[in-house]
Short mmCIF file of C-alpha atoms and ligand atoms in Angstrom, two decimals:
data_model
loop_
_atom_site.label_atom_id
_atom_site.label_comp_id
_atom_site.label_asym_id
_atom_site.label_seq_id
_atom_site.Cartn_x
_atom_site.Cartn_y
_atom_site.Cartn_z
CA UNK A 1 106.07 122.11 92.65
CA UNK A 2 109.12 123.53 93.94
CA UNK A 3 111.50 123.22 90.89
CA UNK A 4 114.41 124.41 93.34
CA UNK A 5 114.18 121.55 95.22
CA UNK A 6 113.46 118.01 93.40
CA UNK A 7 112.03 115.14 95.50
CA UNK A 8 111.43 117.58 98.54
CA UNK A 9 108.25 116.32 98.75
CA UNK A 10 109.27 112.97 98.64
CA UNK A 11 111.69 113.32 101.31
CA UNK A 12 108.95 114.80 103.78
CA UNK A 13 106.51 112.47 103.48
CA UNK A 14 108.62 109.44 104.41
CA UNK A 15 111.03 108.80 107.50
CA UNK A 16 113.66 106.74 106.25
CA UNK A 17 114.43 105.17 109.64
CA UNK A 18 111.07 103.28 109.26
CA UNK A 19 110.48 102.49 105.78
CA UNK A 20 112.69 100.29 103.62
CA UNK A 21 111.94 102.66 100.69
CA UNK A 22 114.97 103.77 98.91
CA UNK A 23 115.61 107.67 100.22
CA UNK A 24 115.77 110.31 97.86
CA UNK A 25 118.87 110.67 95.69
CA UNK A 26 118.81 112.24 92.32
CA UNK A 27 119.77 110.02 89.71
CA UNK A 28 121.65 110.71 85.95
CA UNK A 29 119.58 110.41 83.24
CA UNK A 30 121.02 108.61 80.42
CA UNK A 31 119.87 108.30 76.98
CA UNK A 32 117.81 105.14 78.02
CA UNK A 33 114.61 106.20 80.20
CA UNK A 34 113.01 103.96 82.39
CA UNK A 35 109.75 103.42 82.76
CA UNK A 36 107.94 101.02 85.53
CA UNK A 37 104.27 100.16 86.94
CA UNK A 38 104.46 99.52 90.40
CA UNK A 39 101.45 97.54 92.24
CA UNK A 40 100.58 98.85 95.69
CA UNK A 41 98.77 97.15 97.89
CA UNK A 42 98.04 100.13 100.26
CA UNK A 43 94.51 101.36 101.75
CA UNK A 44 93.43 100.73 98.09
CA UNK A 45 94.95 98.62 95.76
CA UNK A 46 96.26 100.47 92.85
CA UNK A 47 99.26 100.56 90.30
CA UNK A 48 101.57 103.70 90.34
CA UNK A 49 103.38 104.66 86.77
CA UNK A 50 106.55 106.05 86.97
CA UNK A 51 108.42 107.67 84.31
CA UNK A 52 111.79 109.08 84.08
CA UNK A 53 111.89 112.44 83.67
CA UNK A 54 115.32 114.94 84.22
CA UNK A 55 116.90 112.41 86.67
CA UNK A 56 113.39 111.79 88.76
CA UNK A 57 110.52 109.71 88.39
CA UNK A 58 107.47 111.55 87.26
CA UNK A 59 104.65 109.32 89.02
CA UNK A 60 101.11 108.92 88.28
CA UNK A 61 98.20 106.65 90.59
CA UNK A 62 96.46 104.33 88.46
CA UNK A 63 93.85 102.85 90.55
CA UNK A 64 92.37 99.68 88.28
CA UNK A 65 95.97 99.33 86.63
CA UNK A 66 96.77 99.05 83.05
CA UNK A 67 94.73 98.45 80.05
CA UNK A 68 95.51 97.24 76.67
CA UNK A 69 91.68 97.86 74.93
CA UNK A 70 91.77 101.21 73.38
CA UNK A 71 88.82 101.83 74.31
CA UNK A 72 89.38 101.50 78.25
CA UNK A 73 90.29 104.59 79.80
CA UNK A 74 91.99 104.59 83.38
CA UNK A 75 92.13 107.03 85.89
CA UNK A 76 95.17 108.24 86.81
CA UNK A 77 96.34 110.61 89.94
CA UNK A 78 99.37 112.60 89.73
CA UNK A 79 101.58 111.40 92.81
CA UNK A 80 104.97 113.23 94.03
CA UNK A 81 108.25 112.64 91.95
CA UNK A 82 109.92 109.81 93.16
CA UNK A 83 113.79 109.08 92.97
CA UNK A 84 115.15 106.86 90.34
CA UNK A 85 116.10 104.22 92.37
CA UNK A 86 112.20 103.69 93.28
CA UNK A 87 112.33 101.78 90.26
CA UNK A 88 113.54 98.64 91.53
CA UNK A 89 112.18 98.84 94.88
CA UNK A 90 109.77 96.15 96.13
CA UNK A 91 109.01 95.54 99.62
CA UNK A 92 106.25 96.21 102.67
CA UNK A 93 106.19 99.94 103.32
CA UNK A 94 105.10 99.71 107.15
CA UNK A 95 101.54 100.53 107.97
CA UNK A 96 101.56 103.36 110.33
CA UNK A 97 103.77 105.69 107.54
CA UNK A 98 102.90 107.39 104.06
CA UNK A 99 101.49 104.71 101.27
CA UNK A 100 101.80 101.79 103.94
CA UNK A 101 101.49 98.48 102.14
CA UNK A 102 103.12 95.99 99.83
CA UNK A 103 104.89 96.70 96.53
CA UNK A 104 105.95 95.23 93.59
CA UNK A 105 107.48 95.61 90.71
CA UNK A 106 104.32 94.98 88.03
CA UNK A 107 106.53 95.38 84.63
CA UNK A 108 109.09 97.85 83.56
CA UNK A 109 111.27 98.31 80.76
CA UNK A 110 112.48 101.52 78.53
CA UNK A 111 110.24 104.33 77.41
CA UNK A 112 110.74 106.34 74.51
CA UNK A 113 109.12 110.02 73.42
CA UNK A 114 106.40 109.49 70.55
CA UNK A 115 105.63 113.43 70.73
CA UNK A 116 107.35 115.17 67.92
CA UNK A 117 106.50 119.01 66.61
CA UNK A 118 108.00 120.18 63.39
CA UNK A 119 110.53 117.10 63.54
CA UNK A 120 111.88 117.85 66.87
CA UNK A 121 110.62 115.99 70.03
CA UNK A 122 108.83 117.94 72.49
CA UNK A 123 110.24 116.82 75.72
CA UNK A 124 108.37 114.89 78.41
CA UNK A 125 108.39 118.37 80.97
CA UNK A 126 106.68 120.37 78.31
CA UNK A 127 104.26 117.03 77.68
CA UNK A 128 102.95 117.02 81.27
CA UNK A 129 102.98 120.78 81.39
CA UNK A 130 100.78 121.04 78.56
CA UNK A 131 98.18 118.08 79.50
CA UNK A 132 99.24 115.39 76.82
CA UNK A 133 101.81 112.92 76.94
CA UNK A 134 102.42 110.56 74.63
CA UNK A 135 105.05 107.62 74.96
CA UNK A 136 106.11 104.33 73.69
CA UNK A 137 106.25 101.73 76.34
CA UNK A 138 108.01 98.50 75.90
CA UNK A 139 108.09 96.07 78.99
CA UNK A 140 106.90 93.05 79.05
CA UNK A 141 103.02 93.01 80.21
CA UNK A 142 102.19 96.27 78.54
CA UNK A 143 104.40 97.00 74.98
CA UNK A 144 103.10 100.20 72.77
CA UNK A 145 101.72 103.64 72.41
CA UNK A 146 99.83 105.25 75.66
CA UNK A 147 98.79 108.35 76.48
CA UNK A 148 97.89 110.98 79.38
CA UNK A 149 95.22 113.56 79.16
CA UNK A 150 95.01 116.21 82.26
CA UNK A 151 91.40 116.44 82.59
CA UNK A 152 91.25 119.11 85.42
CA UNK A 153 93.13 122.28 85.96
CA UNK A 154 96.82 121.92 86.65
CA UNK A 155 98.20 122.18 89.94
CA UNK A 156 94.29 121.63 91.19
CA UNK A 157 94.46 119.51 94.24
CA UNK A 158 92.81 116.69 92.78
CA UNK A 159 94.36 117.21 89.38
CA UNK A 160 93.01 114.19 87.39
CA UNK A 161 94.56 112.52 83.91
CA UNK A 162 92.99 109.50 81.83
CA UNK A 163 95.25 106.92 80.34
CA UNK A 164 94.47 105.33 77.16
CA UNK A 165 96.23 102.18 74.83
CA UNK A 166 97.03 103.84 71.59
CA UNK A 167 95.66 101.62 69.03
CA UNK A 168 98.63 99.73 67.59
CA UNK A 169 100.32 96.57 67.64
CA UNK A 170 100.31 96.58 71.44
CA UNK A 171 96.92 96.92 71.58
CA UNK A 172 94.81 93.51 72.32
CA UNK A 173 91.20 94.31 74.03
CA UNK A 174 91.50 90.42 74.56
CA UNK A 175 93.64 90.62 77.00
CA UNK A 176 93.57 91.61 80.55
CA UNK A 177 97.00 91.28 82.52
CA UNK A 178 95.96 93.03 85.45
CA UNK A 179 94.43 89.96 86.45
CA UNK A 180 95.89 86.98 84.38
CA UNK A 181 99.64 88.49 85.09
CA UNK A 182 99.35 89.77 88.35
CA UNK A 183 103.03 89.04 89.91
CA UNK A 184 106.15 90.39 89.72
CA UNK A 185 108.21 90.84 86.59
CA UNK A 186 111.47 90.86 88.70
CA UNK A 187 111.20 88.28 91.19
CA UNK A 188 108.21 86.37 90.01
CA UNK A 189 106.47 86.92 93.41
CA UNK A 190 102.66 87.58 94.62
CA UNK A 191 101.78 90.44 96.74
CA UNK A 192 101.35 87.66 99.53
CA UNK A 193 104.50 86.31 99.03
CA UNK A 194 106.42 89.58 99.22
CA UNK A 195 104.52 90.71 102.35
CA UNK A 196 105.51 87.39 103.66
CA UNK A 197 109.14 87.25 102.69
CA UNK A 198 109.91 91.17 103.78
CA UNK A 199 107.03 91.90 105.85
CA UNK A 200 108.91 90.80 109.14
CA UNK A 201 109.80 93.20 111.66
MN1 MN B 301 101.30 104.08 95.56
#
């Protein structure tokens, strides 16, 4: 990753004159950092975790979405840092360019840091340096601990993590609101009825 240049690879997969996606700007982290699942109804179906991270959103691939069974563990693809203002963004990406599909805003909410060492928080850039993040989620489908393991080398080109539910008070293996919450926690909409409403063009 070229640390000189944030979101370059971002910027170079997408040609802003053709998708609605927001373009890259970096954004000022506050003390508040966001967190959102975004479902992507590209080639393959699959959700995409973002966290903020130093101003960007650090961005994983989770192709069957999120679990709240401890025992589940997901797949998850590290993807290119995306800029804050991804978070909000919902919309058909058109088919011909990079990730063409629909998108929607799954659930979001604030993250916080659950990884502490000697009493002081190891932040989330030494987390996914080292493998093993560990965070707090609280949206509104998905509320609790979860946590990445890298699985492969770093930097490989398929570079692979697993996500897991911590087992807490978050954690129901009754539930399944990949499938019995599919829509939109902004706008309350489908896939089909975003691709209909913004799909035109
Ligand atoms: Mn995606």
């Amino acid at each position: 990753m070229d640390e000189m240049r944030p979101l370059k690879e971002y910027m170079e997969r997408r040609d802003f004159a053709r998708t609605p996606e927001p373009e890259g700007e970096m954004g000022e982290s506050g003390d508040r950092s966001l967190f959102v699942i975004q479902k992507h109804d590209a080639s393959v179906l699959h959700y995409d975790f973002r966290l903020e991270v130093d101003g960007v959103l650090k961005s994983w691939a989770v192709p069957k979405g999120f679990s709240t069974d401890p025992s589940e563990r997901r797949l998850a693809v590290p993807t290119e840092d995306h800029p804050l203002d991804y978070a909000e963004f919902e919309g058909v990406i058109p088919e011909e360019e990079y990730g063409g599909g629909t998108v929607l805003v799954w659930d979001a909410g604030l993250y916080r840091n659950l990884k502490e060492e000697g009493g002081k928080a190891v932040s989330l850039q030494e987390q996914i340096a080292d493998g093993h993040v560990s965070v707090w989620l609280q949206g509104e489908k998905v509320a609790g601990g979860y946590a990445l393991t890298r699985t492969s080398e770093e930097g490989d080109d398929d570079e692979r993590w697993i996500l897991v539910k911590m087992d807490d008070q978050g954690a129901d293996a009754r539930r399944n609101p990949v499938s019995t919450e599919p829509d939109s926690v902004v706008s309350g909409r489908s896939l089909a009825e975003v691709r209909q409403e913004e799909g035109g063009s």
